[in-house]
Every structure is written in structure tokens, then in C-alpha cells.
PDB file of C-alpha atoms in Angstrom:
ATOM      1  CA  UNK A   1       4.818  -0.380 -30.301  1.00 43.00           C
ATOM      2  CA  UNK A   2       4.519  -0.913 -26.439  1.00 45.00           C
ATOM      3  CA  UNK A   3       7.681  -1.292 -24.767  1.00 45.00           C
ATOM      4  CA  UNK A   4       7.860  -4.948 -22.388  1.00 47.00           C
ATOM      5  CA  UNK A   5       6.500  -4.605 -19.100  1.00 53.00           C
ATOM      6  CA  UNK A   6       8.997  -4.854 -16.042  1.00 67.00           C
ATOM      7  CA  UNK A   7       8.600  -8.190 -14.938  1.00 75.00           C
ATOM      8  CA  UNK A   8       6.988  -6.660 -11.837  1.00 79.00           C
ATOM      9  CA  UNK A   9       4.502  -5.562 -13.455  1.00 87.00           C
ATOM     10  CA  UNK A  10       3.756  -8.277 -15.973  1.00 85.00           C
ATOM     11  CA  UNK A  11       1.447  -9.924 -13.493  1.00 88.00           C
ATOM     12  CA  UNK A  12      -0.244  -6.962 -12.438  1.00 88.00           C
ATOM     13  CA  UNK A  13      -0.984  -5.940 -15.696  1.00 88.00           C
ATOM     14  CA  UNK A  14      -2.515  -9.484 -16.242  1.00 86.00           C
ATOM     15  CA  UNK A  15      -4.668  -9.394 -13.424  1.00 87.00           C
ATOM     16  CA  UNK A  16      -6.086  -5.882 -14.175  1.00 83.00           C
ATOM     17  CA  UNK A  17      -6.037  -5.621 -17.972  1.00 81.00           C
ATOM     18  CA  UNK A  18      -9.228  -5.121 -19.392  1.00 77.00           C
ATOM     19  CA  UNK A  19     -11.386  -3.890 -16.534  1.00 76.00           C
ATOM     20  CA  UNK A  20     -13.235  -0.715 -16.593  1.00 68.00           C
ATOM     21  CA  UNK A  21     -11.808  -0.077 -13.297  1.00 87.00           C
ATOM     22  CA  UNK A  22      -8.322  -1.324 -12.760  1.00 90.00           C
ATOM     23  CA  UNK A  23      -6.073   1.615 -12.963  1.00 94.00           C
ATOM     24  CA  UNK A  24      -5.957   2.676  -9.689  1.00 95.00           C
ATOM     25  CA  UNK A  25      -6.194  -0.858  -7.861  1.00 94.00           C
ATOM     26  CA  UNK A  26      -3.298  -1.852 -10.369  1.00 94.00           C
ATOM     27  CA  UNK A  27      -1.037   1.648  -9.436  1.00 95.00           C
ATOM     28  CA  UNK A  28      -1.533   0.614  -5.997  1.00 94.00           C
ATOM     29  CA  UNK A  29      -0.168  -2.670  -6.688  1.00 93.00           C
ATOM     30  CA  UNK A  30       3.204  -1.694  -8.590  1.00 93.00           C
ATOM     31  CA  UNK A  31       3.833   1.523  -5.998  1.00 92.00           C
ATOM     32  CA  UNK A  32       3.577  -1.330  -3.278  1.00 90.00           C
ATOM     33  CA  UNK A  33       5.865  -3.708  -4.467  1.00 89.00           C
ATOM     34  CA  UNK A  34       8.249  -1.038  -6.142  1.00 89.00           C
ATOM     35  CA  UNK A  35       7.837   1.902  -4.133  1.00 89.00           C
ATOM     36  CA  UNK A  36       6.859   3.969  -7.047  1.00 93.00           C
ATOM     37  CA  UNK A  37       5.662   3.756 -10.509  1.00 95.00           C
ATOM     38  CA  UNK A  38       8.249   4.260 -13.461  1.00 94.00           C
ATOM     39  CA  UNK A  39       7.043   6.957 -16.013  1.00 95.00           C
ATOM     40  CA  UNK A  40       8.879   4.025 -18.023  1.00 94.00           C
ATOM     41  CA  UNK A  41       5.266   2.000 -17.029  1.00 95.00           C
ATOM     42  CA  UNK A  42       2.825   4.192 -18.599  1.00 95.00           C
ATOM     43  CA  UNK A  43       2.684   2.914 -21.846  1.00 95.00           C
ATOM     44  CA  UNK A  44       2.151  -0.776 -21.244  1.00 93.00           C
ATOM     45  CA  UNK A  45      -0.488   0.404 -18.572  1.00 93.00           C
ATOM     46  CA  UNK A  46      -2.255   2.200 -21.384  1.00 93.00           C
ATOM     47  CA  UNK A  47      -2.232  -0.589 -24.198  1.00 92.00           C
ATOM     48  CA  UNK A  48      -3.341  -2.700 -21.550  1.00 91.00           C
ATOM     49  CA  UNK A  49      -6.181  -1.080 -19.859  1.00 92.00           C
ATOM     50  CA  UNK A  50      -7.313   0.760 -23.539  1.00 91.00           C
ATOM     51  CA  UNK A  51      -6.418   3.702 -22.233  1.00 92.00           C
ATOM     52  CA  UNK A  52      -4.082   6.774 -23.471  1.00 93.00           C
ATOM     53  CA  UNK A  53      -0.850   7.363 -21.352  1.00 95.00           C
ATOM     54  CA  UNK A  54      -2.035  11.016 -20.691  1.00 96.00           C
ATOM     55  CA  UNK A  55      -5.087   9.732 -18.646  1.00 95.00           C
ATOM     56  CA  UNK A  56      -2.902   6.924 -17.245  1.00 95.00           C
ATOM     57  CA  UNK A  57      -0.013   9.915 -16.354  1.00 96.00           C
ATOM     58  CA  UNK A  58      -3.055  12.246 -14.940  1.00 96.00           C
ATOM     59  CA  UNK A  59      -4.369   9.935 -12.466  1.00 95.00           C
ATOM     60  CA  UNK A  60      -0.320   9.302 -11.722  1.00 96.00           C
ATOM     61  CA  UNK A  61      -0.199  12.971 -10.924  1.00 93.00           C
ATOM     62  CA  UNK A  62      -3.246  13.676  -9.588  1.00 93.00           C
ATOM     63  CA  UNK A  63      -3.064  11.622  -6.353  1.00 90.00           C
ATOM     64  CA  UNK A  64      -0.289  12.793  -3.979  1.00 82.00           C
ATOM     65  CA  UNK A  65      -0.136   9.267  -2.676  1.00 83.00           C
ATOM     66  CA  UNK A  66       1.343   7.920  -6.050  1.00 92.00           C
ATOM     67  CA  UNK A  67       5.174   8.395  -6.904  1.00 91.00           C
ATOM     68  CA  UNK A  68       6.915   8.811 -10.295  1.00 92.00           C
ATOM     69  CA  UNK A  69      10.252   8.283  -8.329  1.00 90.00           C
ATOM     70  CA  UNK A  70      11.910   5.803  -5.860  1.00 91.00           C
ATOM     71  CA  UNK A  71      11.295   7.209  -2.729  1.00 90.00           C
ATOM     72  CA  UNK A  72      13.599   8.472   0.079  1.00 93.00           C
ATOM     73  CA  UNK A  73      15.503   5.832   2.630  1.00 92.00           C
ATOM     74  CA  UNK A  74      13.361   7.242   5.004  1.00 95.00           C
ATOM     75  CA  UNK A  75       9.751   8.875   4.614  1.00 94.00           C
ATOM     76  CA  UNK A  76       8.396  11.132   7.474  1.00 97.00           C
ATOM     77  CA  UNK A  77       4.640  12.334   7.320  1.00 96.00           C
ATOM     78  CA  UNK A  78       3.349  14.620   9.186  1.00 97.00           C
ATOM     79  CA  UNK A  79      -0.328  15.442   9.751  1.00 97.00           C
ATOM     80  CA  UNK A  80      -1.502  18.916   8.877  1.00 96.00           C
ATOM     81  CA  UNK A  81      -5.022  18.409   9.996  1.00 96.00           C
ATOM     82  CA  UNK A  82      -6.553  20.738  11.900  1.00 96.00           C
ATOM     83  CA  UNK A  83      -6.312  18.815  15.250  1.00 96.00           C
ATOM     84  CA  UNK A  84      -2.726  18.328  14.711  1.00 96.00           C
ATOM     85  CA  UNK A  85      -2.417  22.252  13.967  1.00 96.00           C
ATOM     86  CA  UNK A  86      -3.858  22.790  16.812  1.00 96.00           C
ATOM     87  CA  UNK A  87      -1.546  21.358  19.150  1.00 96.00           C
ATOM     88  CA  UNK A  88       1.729  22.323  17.893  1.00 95.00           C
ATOM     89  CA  UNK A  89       1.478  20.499  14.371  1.00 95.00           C
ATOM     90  CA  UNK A  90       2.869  23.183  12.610  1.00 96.00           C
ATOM     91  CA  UNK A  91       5.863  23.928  15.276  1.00 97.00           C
ATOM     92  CA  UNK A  92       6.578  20.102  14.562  1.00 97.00           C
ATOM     93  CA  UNK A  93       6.932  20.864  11.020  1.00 97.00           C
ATOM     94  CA  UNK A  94       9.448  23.439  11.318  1.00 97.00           C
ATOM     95  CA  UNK A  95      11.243  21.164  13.765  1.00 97.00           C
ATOM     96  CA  UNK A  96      11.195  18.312  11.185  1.00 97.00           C
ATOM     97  CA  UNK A  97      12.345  20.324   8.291  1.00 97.00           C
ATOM     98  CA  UNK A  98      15.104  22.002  10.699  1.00 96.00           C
ATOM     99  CA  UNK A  99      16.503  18.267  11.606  1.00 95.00           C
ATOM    100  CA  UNK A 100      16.742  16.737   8.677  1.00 95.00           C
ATOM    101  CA  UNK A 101      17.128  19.687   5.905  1.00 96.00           C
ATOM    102  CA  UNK A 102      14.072  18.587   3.836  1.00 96.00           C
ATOM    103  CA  UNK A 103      11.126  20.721   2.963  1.00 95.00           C
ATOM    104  CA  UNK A 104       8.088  19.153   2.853  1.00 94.00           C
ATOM    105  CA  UNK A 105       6.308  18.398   0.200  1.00 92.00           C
ATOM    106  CA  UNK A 106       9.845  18.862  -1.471  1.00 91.00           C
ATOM    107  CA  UNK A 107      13.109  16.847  -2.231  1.00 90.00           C
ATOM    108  CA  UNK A 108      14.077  14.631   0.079  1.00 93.00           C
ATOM    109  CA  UNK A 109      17.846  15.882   1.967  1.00 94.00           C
ATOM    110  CA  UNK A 110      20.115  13.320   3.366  1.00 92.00           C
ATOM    111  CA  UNK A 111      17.885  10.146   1.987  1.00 93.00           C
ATOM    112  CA  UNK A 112      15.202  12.141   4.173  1.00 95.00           C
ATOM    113  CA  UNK A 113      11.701  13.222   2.604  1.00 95.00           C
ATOM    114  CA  UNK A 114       8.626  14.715   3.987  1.00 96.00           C
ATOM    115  CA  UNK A 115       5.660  15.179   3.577  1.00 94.00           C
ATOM    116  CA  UNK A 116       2.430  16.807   4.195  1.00 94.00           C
ATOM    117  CA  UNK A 117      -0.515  14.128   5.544  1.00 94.00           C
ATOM    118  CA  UNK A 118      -4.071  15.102   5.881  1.00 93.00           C
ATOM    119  CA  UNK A 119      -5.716  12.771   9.414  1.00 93.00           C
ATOM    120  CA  UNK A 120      -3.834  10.434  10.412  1.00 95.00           C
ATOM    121  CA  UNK A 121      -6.962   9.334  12.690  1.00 95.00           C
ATOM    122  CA  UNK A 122      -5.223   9.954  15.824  1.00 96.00           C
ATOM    123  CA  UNK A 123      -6.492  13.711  16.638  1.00 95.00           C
ATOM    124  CA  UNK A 124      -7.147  13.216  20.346  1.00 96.00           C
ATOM    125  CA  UNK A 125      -3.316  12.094  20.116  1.00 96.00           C
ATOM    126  CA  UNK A 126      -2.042  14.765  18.066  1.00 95.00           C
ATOM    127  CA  UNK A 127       0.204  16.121  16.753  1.00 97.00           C
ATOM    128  CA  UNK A 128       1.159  12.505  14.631  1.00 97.00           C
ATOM    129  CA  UNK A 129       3.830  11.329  12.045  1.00 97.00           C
ATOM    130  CA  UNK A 130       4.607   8.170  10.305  1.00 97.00           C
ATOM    131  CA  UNK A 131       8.160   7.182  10.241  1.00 96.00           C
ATOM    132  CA  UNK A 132       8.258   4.722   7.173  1.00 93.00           C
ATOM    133  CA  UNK A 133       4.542   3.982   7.643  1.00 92.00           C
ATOM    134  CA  UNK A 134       4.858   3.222  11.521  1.00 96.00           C
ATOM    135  CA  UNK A 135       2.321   5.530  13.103  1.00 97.00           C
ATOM    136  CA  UNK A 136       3.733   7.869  16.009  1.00 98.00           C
ATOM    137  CA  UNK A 137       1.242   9.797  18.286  1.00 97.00           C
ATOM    138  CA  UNK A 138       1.931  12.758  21.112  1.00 97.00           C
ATOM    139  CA  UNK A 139       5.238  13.499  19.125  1.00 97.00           C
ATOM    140  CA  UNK A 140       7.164  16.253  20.144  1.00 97.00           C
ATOM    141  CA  UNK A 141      10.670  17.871  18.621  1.00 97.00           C
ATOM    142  CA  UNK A 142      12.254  15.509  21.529  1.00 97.00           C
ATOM    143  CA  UNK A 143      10.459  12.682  20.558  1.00 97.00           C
ATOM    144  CA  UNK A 144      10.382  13.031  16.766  1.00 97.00           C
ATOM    145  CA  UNK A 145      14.663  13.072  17.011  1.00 97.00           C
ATOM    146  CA  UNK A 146      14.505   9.880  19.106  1.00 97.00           C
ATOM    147  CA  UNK A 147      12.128   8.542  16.220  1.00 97.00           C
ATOM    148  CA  UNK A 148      13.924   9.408  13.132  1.00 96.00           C
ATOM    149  CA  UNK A 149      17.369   8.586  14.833  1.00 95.00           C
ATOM    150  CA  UNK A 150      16.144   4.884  15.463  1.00 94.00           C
ATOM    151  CA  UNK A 151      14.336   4.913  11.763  1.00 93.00           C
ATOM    152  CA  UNK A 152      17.804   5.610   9.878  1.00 89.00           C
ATOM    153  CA  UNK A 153      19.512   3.375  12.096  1.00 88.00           C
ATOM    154  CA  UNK A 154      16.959   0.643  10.987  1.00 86.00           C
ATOM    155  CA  UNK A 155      17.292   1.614   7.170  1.00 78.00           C
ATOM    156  CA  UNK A 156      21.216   1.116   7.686  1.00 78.00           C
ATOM    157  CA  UNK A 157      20.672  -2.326   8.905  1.00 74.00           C
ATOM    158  CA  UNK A 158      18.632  -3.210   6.686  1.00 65.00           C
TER     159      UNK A 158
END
């Protein structure tokens, strides 16, 4: 028996149910609206695309840009490219993981996570972050505590 569908994803499984192709346009979907997708998910994703939840959980797992949990308050990325290593990408990183506790690539500290990003497509501008998707170029340790600081403050107002 397939358990209901969120009603979230009721619609999206509507729309993509029965194509050949629909898993990952409909994973995109539900992590945009909800942020994530629920392991809860994966068998009324199966039933409805005819496929079994371990290929549904695999491609779940096997892109870095899904998640399987809600994410952090706030989600900084920073690029790892070489371009970005190259001008004091990796210093950056040890600077972000300093400030806010978090390891990337690991769990989140103080509603803080990040994470490792491969191009952000601003390497003449490097090294870059996103904030909670807003793009940040030339970012130093100064700037990247100026960032954050007015990030969480938006994420409290919110």
C-alpha cells in the first residue's frame, strides 16, 4: 500500500506521473517548495513514476543538490573551484567554518550549514559564496562576517 502524498506533493506527482523522465524535474519541484524531500516521499514517488523507491532514494542521494532534511536557517556556499582556490578560497573556508562552528559539507551549528560549491561563474570575482542563494563576489573574512551577520538578522525577521 502507498502511503498519501503530502498535499505538496499531490500536484507534483500529478503533473509528472507517468513520464519516462520526471523524477528529477519533479525532486526539483518538492525541494523548491519544501526545502527538501521527506524520505517519507519516496514511496508515492515510486508507485507513481513505476519506479522502485531504491532508484527513487539513489538519485535522492546521488545529487548533492537534493536534501533528505529541512535545511539550516541559513545556508552558506562556498566555491571550491579552482579560481576561487586560487585566490584565498580555501583561507575563506577555514574562516567560515571558524565563525559559525559548522564544517562543511557537515551539520549545520547554530541554524548555520555549509557547504562545498563547485563554479559559481564568478571566477574573475573570486573567491564567491551564496548566502541563502544571494550570490556574493570578492568576499573576504571581513566581508563574509558583514554578510552572514545581515543574513541571520534577515532570517530573524522573517
Amino acid at each position: 500500500m502507498v502511503p498519501t502524498p503530502h498535499a505538496t506533493l499531490a500536484p507534483l506527482l500529478a503533473r509528472h506521473a507517468g513520464s519516462a523522465h520526471g523524477l528529477l524535474p519533479l525532486l526539483h519541484a518538492l525541494q523548491d517548495s519544501e526545502g527538501y524531500v521527506d524520505p517519507a516521499h519516496v514511496p508515492a514517488i515510486a508507485a507513481a513514476l513505476n519506479l522502485s523507491r531504491a532508484e527513487v532514494h539513489g538519485v535522492i542521494t546521488f545529487y548533492h543538490h537534493f536534501r533528505s532534511a529541512p535545511p539550516p536557517a541559513t545556508v552558506v556556499q562556498v566555491c571550491r573551484a579552482e579560481a576561487c582556490r586560487s585566490r584565498g578560497g580555501e583561507a575563506l573556508v577555514a574562516h567560515v567554518e571558524a565563525c559559525t562552528g559548522a564544517r562543511i559539507d557537515g551539520e549545520a551549528c547554530g541554524g548555520v550549514g555549509v557547504e562545498s560549491v563547485y563554479c559559481l561563474g564568478q571566477c574573475a570575482l573570486s573567491p564567491a559564496v551564496t548566502i541563502n542563494g544571494e550570490l556574493h563576489a570578492r568576499v573576504s573574512p571581513v566581508r563574509f562576517d558583514a554578510l552572514l551577520a545581515s543574513a541571520k538578522e534577515e532570517t530573524r525577521d522573517a
